[in-house]
Coordinates of C-alpha atoms in Angstrom, one line a residue:
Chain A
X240 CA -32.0 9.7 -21.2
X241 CA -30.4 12.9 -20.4
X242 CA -26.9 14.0 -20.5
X243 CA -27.1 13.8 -16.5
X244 CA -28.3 10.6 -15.8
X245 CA -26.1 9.0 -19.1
X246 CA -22.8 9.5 -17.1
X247 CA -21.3 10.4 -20.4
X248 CA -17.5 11.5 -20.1
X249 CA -16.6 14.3 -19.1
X250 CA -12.8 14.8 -20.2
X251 CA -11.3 12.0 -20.5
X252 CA -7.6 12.0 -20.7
X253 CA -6.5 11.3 -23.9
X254 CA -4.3 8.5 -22.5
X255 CA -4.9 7.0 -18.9
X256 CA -2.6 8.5 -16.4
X257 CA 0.1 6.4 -15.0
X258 CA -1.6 5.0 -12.2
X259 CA -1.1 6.1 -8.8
X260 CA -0.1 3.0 -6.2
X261 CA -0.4 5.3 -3.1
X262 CA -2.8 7.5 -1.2
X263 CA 0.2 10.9 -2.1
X264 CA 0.5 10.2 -5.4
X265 CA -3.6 9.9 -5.8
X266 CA -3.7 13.6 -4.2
X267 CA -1.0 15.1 -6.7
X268 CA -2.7 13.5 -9.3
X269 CA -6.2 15.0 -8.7
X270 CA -4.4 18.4 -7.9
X271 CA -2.9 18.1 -11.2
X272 CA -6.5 17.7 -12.5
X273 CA -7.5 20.7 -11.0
X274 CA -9.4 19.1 -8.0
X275 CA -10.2 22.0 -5.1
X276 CA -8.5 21.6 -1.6
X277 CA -12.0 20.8 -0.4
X278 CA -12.4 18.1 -2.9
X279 CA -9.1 16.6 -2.3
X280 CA -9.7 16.6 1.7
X281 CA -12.7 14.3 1.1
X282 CA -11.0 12.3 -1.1
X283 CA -8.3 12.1 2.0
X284 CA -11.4 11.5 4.6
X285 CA -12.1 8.4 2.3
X286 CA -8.8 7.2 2.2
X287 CA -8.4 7.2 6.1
X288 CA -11.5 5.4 6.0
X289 CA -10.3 2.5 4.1
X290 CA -7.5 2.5 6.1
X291 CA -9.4 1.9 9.3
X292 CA -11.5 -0.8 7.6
X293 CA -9.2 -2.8 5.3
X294 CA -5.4 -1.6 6.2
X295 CA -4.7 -5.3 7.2
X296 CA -5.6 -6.7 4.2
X297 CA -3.1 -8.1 1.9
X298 CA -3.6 -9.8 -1.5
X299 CA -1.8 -12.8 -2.9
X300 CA 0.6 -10.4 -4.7
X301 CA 2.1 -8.9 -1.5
X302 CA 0.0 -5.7 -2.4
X303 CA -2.1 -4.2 -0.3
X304 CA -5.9 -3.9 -0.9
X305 CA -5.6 0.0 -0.4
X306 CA -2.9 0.0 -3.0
X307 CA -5.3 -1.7 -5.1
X308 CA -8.4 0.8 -4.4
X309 CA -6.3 3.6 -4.6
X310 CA -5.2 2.8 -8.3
X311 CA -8.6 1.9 -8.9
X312 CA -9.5 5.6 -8.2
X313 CA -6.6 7.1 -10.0
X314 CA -8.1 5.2 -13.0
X315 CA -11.5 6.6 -12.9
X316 CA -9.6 10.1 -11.9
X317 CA -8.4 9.8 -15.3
X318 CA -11.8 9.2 -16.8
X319 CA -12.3 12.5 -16.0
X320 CA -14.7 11.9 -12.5
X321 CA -15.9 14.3 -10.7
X322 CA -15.2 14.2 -7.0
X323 CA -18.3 12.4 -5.6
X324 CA -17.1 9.3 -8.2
X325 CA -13.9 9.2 -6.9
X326 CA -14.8 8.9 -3.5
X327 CA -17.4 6.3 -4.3
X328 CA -14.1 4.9 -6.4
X329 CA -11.6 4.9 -3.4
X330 CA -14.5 3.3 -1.0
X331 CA -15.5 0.9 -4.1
X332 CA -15.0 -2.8 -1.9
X333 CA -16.0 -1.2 1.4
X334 CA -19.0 -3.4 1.4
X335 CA -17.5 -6.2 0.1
X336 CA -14.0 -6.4 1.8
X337 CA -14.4 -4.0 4.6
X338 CA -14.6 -4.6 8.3
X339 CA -16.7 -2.9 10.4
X340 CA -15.9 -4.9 13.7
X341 CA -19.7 -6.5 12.8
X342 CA -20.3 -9.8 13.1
X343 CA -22.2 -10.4 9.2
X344 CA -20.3 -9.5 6.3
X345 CA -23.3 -7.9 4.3
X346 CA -23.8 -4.2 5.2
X347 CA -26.1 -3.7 7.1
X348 CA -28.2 -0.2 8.5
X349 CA -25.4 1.0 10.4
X350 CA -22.5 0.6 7.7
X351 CA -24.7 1.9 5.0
X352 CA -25.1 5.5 7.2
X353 CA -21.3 5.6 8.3
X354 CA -20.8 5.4 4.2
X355 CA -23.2 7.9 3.4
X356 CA -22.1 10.7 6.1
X357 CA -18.8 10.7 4.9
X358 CA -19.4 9.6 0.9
X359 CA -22.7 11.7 -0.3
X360 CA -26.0 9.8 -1.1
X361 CA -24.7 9.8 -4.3
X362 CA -21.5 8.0 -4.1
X363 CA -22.7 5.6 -1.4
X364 CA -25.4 4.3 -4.3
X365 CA -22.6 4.4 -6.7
X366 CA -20.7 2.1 -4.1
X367 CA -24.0 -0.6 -3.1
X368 CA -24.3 -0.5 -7.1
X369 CA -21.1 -1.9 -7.4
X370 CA -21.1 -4.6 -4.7
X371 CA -24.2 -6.0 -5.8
X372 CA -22.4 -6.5 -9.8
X373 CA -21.1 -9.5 -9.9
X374 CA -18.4 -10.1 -12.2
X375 CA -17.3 -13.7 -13.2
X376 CA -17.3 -15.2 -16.5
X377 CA -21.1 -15.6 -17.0
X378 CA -21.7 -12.3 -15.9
X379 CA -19.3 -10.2 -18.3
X380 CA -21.3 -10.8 -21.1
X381 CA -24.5 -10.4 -19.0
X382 CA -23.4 -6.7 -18.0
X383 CA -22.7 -6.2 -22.0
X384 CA -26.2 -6.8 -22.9
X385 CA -27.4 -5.1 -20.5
X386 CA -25.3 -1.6 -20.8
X387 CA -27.5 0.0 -22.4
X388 CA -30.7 0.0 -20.0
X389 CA -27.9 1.5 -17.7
X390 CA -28.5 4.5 -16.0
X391 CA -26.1 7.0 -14.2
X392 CA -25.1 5.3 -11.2
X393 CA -24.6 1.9 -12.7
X394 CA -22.6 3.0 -15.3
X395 CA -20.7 4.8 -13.0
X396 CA -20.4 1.6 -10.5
X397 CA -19.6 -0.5 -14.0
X398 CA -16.4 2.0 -15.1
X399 CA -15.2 1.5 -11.9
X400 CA -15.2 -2.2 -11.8
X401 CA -13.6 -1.6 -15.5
X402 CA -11.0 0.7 -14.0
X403 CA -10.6 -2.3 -11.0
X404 CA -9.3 -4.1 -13.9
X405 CA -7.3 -1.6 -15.5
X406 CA -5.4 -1.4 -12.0
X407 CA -5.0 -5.2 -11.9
X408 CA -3.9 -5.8 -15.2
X409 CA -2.1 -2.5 -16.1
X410 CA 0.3 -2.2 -13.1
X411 CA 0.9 -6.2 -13.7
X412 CA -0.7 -7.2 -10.7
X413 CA -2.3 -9.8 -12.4
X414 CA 1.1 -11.6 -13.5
X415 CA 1.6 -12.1 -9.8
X416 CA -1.6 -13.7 -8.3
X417 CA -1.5 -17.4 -7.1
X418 CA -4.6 -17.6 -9.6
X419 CA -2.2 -16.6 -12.5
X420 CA -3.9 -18.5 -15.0
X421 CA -7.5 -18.0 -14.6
X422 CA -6.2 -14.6 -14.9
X423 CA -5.2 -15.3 -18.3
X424 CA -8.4 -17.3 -19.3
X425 CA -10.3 -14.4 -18.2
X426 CA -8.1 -11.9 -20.5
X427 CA -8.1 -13.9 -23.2
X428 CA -11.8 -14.8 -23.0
X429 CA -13.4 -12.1 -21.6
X430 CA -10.9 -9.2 -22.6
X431 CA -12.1 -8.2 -25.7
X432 CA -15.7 -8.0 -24.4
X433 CA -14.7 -5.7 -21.4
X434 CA -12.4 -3.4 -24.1
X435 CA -15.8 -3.2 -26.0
X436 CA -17.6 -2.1 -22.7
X437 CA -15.3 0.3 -22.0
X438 CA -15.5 1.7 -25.9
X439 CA -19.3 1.5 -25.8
X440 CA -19.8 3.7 -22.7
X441 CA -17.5 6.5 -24.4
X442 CA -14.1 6.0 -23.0
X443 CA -12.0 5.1 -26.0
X444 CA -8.6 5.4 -23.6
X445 CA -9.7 3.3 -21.1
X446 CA -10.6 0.5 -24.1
X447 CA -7.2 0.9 -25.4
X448 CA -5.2 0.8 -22.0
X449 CA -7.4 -2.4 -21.4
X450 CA -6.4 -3.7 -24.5
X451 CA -2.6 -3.3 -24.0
X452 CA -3.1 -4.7 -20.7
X453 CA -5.1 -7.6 -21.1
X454 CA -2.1 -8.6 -24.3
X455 CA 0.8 -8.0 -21.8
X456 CA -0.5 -10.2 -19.1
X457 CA -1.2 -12.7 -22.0
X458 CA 2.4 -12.4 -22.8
X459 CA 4.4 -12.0 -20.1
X460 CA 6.6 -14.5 -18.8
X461 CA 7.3 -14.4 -14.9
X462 CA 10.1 -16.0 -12.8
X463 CA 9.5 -18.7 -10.9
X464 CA 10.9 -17.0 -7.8
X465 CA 8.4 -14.3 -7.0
X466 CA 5.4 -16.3 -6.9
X467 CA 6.4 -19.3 -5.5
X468 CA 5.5 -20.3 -2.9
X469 CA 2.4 -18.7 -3.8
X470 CA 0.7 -16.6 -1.2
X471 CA -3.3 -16.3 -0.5
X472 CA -5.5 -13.0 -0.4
X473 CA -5.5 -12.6 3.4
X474 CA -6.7 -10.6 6.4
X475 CA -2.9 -10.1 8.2
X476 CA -3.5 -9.4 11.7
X477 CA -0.6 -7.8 14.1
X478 CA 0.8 -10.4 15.7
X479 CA -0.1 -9.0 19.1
X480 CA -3.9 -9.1 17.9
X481 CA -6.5 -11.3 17.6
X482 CA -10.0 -11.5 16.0
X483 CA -12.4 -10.7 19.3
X484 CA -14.3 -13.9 20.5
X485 CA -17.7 -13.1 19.9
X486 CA -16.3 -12.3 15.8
X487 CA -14.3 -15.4 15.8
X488 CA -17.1 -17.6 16.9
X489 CA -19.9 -16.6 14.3
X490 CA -17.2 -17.1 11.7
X491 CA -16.3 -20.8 12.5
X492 CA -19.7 -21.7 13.3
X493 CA -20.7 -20.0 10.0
X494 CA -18.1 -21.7 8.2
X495 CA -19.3 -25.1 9.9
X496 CA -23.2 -24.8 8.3
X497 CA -21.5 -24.2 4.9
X498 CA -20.0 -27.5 4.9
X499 CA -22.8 -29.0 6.6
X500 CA -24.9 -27.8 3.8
X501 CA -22.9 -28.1 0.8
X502 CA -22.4 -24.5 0.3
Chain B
X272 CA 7.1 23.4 -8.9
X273 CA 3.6 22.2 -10.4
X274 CA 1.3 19.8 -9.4
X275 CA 1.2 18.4 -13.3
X276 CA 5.2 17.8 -12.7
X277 CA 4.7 16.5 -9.4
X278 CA 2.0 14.2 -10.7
X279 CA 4.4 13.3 -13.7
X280 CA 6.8 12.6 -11.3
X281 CA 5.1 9.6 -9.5
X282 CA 6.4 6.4 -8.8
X283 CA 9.9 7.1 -9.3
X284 CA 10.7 4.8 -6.7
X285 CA 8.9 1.5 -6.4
X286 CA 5.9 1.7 -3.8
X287 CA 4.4 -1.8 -4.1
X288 CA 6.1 -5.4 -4.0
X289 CA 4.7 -5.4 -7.6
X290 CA 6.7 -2.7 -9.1
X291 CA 9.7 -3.7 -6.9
X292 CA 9.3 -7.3 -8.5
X293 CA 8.6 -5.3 -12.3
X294 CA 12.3 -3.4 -11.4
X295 CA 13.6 -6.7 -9.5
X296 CA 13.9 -7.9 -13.5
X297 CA 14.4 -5.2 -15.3
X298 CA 18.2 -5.3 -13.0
X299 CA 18.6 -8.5 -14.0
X300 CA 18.6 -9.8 -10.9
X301 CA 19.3 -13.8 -10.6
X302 CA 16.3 -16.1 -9.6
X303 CA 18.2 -16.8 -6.0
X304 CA 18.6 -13.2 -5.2
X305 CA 14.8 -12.4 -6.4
X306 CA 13.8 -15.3 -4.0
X307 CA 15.3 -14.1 -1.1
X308 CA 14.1 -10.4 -1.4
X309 CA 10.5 -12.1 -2.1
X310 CA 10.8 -13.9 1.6
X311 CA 11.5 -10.4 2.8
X312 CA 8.7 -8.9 1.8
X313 CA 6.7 -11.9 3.2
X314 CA 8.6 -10.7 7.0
X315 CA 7.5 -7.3 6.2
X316 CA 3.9 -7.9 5.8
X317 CA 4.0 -9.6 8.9
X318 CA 5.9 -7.3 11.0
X319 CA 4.4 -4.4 9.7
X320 CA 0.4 -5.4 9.3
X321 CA -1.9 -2.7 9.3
X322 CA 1.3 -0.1 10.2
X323 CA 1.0 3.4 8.6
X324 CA 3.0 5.9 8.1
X325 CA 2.8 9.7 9.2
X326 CA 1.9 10.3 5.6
X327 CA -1.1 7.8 5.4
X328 CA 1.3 4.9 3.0
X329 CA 1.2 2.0 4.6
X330 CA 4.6 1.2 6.4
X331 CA 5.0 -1.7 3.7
X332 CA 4.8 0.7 0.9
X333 CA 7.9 2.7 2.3
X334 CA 9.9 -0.1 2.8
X335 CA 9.2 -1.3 -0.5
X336 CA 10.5 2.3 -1.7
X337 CA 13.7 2.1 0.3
X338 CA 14.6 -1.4 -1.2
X339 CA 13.8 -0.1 -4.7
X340 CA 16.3 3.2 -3.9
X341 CA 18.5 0.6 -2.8
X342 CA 18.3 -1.3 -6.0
X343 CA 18.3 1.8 -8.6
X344 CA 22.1 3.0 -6.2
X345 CA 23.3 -0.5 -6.6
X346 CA 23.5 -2.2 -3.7
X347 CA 23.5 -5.9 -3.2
X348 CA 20.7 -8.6 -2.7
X349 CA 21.2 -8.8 1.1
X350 CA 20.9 -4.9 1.8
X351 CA 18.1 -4.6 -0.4
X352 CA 16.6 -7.3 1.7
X353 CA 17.3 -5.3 4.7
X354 CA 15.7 -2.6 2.9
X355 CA 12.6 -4.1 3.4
X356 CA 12.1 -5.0 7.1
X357 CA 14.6 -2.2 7.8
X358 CA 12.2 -0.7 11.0
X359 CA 11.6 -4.1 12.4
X360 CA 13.2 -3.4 15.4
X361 CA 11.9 0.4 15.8
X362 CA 8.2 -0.8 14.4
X363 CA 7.5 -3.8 13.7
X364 CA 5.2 -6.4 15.8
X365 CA 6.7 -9.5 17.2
X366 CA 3.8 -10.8 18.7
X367 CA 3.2 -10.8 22.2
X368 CA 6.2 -12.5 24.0
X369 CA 8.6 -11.6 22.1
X370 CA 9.8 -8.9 23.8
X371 CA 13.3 -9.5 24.1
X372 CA 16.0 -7.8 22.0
X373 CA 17.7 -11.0 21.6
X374 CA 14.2 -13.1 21.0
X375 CA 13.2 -10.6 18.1
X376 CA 17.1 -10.8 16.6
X377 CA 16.9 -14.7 16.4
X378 CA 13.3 -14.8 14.7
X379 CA 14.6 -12.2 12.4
X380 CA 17.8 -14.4 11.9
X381 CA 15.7 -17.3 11.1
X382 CA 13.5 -16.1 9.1
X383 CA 16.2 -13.9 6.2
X384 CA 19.4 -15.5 7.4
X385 CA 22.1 -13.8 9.7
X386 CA 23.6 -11.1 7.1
X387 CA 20.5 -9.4 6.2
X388 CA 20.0 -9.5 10.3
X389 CA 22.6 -8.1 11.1
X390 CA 22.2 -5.2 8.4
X391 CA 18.5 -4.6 10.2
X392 CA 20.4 -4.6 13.5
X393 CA 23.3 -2.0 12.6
X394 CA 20.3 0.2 10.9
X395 CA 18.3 0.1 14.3
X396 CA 22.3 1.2 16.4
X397 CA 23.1 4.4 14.1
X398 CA 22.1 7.2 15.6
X399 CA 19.9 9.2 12.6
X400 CA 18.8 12.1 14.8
X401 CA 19.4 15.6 13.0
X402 CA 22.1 16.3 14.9
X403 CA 23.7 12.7 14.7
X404 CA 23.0 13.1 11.1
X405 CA 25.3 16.5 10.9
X406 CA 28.1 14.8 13.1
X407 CA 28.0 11.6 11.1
X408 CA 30.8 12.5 8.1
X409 CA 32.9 13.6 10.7
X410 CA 33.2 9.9 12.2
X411 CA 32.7 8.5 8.7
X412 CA 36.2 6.7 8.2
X413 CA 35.3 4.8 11.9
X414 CA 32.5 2.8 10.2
X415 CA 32.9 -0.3 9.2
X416 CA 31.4 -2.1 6.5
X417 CA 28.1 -2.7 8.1
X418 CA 27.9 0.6 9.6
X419 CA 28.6 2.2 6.1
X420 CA 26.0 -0.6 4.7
X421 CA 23.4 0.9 7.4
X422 CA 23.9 4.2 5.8
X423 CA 23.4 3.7 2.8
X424 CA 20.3 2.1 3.6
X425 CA 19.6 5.0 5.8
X426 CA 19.9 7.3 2.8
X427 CA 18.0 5.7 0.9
X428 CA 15.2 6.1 3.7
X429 CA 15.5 9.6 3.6
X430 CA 15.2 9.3 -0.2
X431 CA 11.7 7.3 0.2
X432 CA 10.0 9.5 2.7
X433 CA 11.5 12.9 0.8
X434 CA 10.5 11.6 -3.7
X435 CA 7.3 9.5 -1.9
X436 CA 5.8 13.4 -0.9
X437 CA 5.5 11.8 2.6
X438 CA 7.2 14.5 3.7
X439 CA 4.9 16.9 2.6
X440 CA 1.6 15.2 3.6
X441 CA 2.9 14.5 7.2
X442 CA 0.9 15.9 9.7
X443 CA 3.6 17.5 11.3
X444 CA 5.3 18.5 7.5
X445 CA 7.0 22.0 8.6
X446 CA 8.8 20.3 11.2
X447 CA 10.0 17.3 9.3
X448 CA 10.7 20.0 6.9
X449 CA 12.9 21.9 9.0
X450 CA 14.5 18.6 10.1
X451 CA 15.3 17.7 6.4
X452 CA 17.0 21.4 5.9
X453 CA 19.2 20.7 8.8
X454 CA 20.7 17.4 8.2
X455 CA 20.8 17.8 4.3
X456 CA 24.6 18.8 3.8
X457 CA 25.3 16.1 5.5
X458 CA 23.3 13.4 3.5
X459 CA 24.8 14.7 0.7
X460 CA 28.4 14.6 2.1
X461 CA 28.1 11.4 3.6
X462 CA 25.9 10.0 -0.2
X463 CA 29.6 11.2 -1.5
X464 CA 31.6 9.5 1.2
X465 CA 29.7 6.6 0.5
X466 CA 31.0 6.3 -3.2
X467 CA 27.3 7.2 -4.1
X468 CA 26.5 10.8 -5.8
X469 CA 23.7 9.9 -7.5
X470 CA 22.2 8.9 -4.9
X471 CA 23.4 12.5 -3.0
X472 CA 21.6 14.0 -6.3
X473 CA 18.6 12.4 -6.1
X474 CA 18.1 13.3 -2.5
X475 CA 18.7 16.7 -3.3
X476 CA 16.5 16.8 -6.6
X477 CA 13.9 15.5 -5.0
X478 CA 14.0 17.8 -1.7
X479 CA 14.2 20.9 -3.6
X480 CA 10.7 19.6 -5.1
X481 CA 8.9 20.3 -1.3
X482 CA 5.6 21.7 -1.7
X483 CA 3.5 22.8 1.0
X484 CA 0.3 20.7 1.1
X485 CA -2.5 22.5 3.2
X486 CA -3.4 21.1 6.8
X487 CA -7.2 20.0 5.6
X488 CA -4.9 17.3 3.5
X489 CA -2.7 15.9 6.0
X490 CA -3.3 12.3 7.5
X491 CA -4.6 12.4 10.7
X492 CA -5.0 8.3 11.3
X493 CA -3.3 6.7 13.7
X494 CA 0.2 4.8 13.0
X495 CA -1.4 1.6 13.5
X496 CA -5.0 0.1 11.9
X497 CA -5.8 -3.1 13.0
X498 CA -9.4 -4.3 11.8
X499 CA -11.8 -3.4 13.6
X500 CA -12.8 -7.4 14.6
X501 CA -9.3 -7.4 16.1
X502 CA -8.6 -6.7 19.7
X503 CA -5.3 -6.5 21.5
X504 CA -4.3 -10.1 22.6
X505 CA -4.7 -10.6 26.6
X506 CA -1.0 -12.0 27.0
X507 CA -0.1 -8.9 24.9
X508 CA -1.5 -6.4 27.3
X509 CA -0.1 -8.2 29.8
X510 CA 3.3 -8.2 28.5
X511 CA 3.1 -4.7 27.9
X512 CA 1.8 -3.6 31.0
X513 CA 4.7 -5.5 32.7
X514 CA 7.2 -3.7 30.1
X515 CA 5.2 -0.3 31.2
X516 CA 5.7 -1.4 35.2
X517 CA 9.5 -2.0 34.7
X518 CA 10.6 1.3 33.0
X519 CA 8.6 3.0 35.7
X520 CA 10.5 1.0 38.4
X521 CA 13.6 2.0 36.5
X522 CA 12.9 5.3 36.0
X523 CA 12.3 6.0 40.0
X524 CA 15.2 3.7 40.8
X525 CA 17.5 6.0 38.8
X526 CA 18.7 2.7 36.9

């Protein structure tokens, strides 16, 4: 495998940068890592696109999801990325979270093309890569044995999902979440093999960070009084909005045959 | 100053409920207090769904940042609280038939309880154009306690939008710039007034760290982002067109 298509680091920071929880404090950071005005714009261009496709949606720790993509990306800024990885970064749940007025989930011809016209080829494969790798307990150790027939792109689509977790358990997200201790399972459990991922695909400061996170989430104590009652990942509409008719209906009908068949 | 400093610089104030919940503890706040700000960040997340700023933050991210000024310049539980919804009046969505001034004051009431309402309220009457701003110390010994409270709060807004680098990524920056230059004596004096010169300081630190960000990396969105599934309720379009008919017939009545 070539040094192009191994995604090998380019210049990692020494130590992961603190990370940044909103879309002005992403743009400093990649001008502090020498990022062009150019690159930064499309960085920006992503950003408003998230915006328009996932501004509503909050997660069970009050955050927003953008918060959460943005300090994805300024963990995989700190990796050393280069621009099209950070865009495919910031637009990483597009396809899994993002809504596109359409009535499926699943994106389809259309989404795939509005991606690629504003991301690159490049970082919309990085992006399918990463919705199509599922991450749950089995699959951790699946992805482990399976790092090294990685090429480029799923590498790439792999350190972000690694950095997803960095921003999760590093800002103390985690310690937050209604699902607090599944979270904890999964760090205990699943941490060290996640650290080693990280280590084995040449990013020895992202391992460590991940380490430190992973123990401080094991450790923490939280009061009982900001996560009770707890709250649910949600779509928040404006109250003056609702979800159009034709939307509304293939979702409850939907929802219907998955009872009716189990799923 | 450089963009490494600037990028050092980040997250001096809290810009997520997280790291407001992270600095929540690290005050020492008790459990009640922590409880109560936690319900107002649930309000805010409903008034302010899908509500950007100028900047691109979401609106939820600045009020987070003013309650966390709030807690780093002392103030209490209940202005903090304030802190957090404090646009509800000037932005936030009520939902369709709640159009009413009084209507929108007696959810709010019921939701944080009547002091942090009428903290929002009191922020929503103070005049905060530039020139109100200049004229304000003047008139300071007028204010009562709420009114002070409200500018406090209202410092601490400026503080957000100025250390957040909102400012500077507006699309509109060199005129919020030129706004800032005029009414910053007069923060400054009235942070003093207030009993408050750190806070004074830390306005003025963090305007004197302006930078000019280049037009290609402004935010050019729109202020609010519903999904794109979501369309304008029809008893909201209704009530808005009747709001839209009445100032018209007020406007030509001369009333």
């Amino acid at each position: 495998m070539s040094q192009a298509e191994s995604a090998q680091p380019v210049a990692e920071a020494a130590e992961i940068a603190p990370i940044a929880q909103s879309n002005v404090e992403l743009l400093r950071q990649l001008e502090a890592r020498g990022f062009s005005v150019d690159e930064r714009a499309a960085v920006q261009r992503a950003y408003e696109m998230i915006l328009s496709v996932n501004a509503c949606h909050y997660r069970c720790s009050g955050r927003t999801l953008v918060d959460h993509l943005v300090g994805t990306t300024s963990v995989v800024a700190s990796l050393g990325a280069d621009p099209e990885w950070v865009v495919a970064s910031l637009l990483h749940a597009v396809y899994v979270h993002g809504d596109f007025g359409t009535l499926r989930k699943r994106p389809g011809a259309a989404q795939r093309a509005r991606v690629r016209a504003l991301a690159g080829e490049r970082a919309e494969a990085i992006v399918m890569r990463y919705s199509h790798m599922y991450w749950g307990r089995s699959a951790v150790p699946e992805l482990r044995r399976a790092l090294p027939t990685f090429g480029r792109l799923d590498r790439e689509a792999l350190l972000i999902r690694l950095a997803d977790q960095l921003d999760i358990y590093g800002t103390r997200e985690a310690l937050y979440y209604n699902s607090l201790a599944q979270r904890r399972a999964f760090a205990r459990d699943l941490g060290p093999t996640v650290v080693e991922m990280a280590a084995e695909t040449g990013y020895p400061a992202l391992a460590a960070a991940l380490e430190r996170a992973y123990a401080d989430v094991l450790d923490s104590p939280v009061p009982a009084a900001l996560v009770e009652p707890a709250w649910r990942d949600a779509y928040v509409l404006p109250a003056s909005y609702r979800t159009r008719t034709a939307v509304a209906l293939y979702r409850t009908v939907r929802a219907r045959l998955w009872a009716w068949t189990g799923r | 100053m450089t963009a490494g400093a600037r990028a050092a610089s980040v997250a001096r104030l809290p810009q997520t409920p997280v790291q407001l919940y992270e600095r929540l503890q690290a005050h020492g706040m008790d459990e009640a207090e922590m409880r109560r700000i936690r319900a107002a960040c649930a309000v805010a997340v409903r008034l302010f769904a899908g509500a950007v700023q100028r900047c691109g933050r979401a609106q939820v991210q600045h009020c987070v940042g003013v309650a966390g000024g709030l807690l780093e310049h002392g103030a209490p539980a209940d202005l903090i609280a304030a802190g957090l919804v404090h646009s509800a009046y000037l932005r936030g969505d009520f939902g369709a038939w709640r159009v009413l001034r009084s209507q929108r004051r007696a959810w709010l009431r019921a939701q944080l309880g009547e002091r942090v309402e009428e903290l929002v309220f009191a922020v929503d009457q103070l005049p905060w154009s530039p020139a109100a701003v200049r004229e304000l110390p003047r008139r300071f010994e007028t204010l009562n306690d709420l009114g002070r409270a409200a500018v406090w709060l209202r410092l601490c807004d400026e503080l957000d939008g100025i250390a957040s680098g909102g400012l500077d990524y507006d699309a509109d920056a060199e005129q919020r710039h030129r706004e800032l230059d005029e009414k910053l004596p007069a923060l400054l004096e009235l942070a003093t007034r207030l009993g408050r010169p750190a806070l004074g300081e830390a306005i003025a630190r963090s305007a004197g760290e302006r930078s000019h960000v280049p037009p290609a990396l402004r935010f050019r969105g729109g202020w609010l982002l519903p999904p794109e599934s979501a369309a304008l309720r029809l008893d909201a379009r209704l009530a808005r067109g009747l709001a839209a008919a009445a100032r018209r017939w007020r406007g030509a009545h001369g009333s």
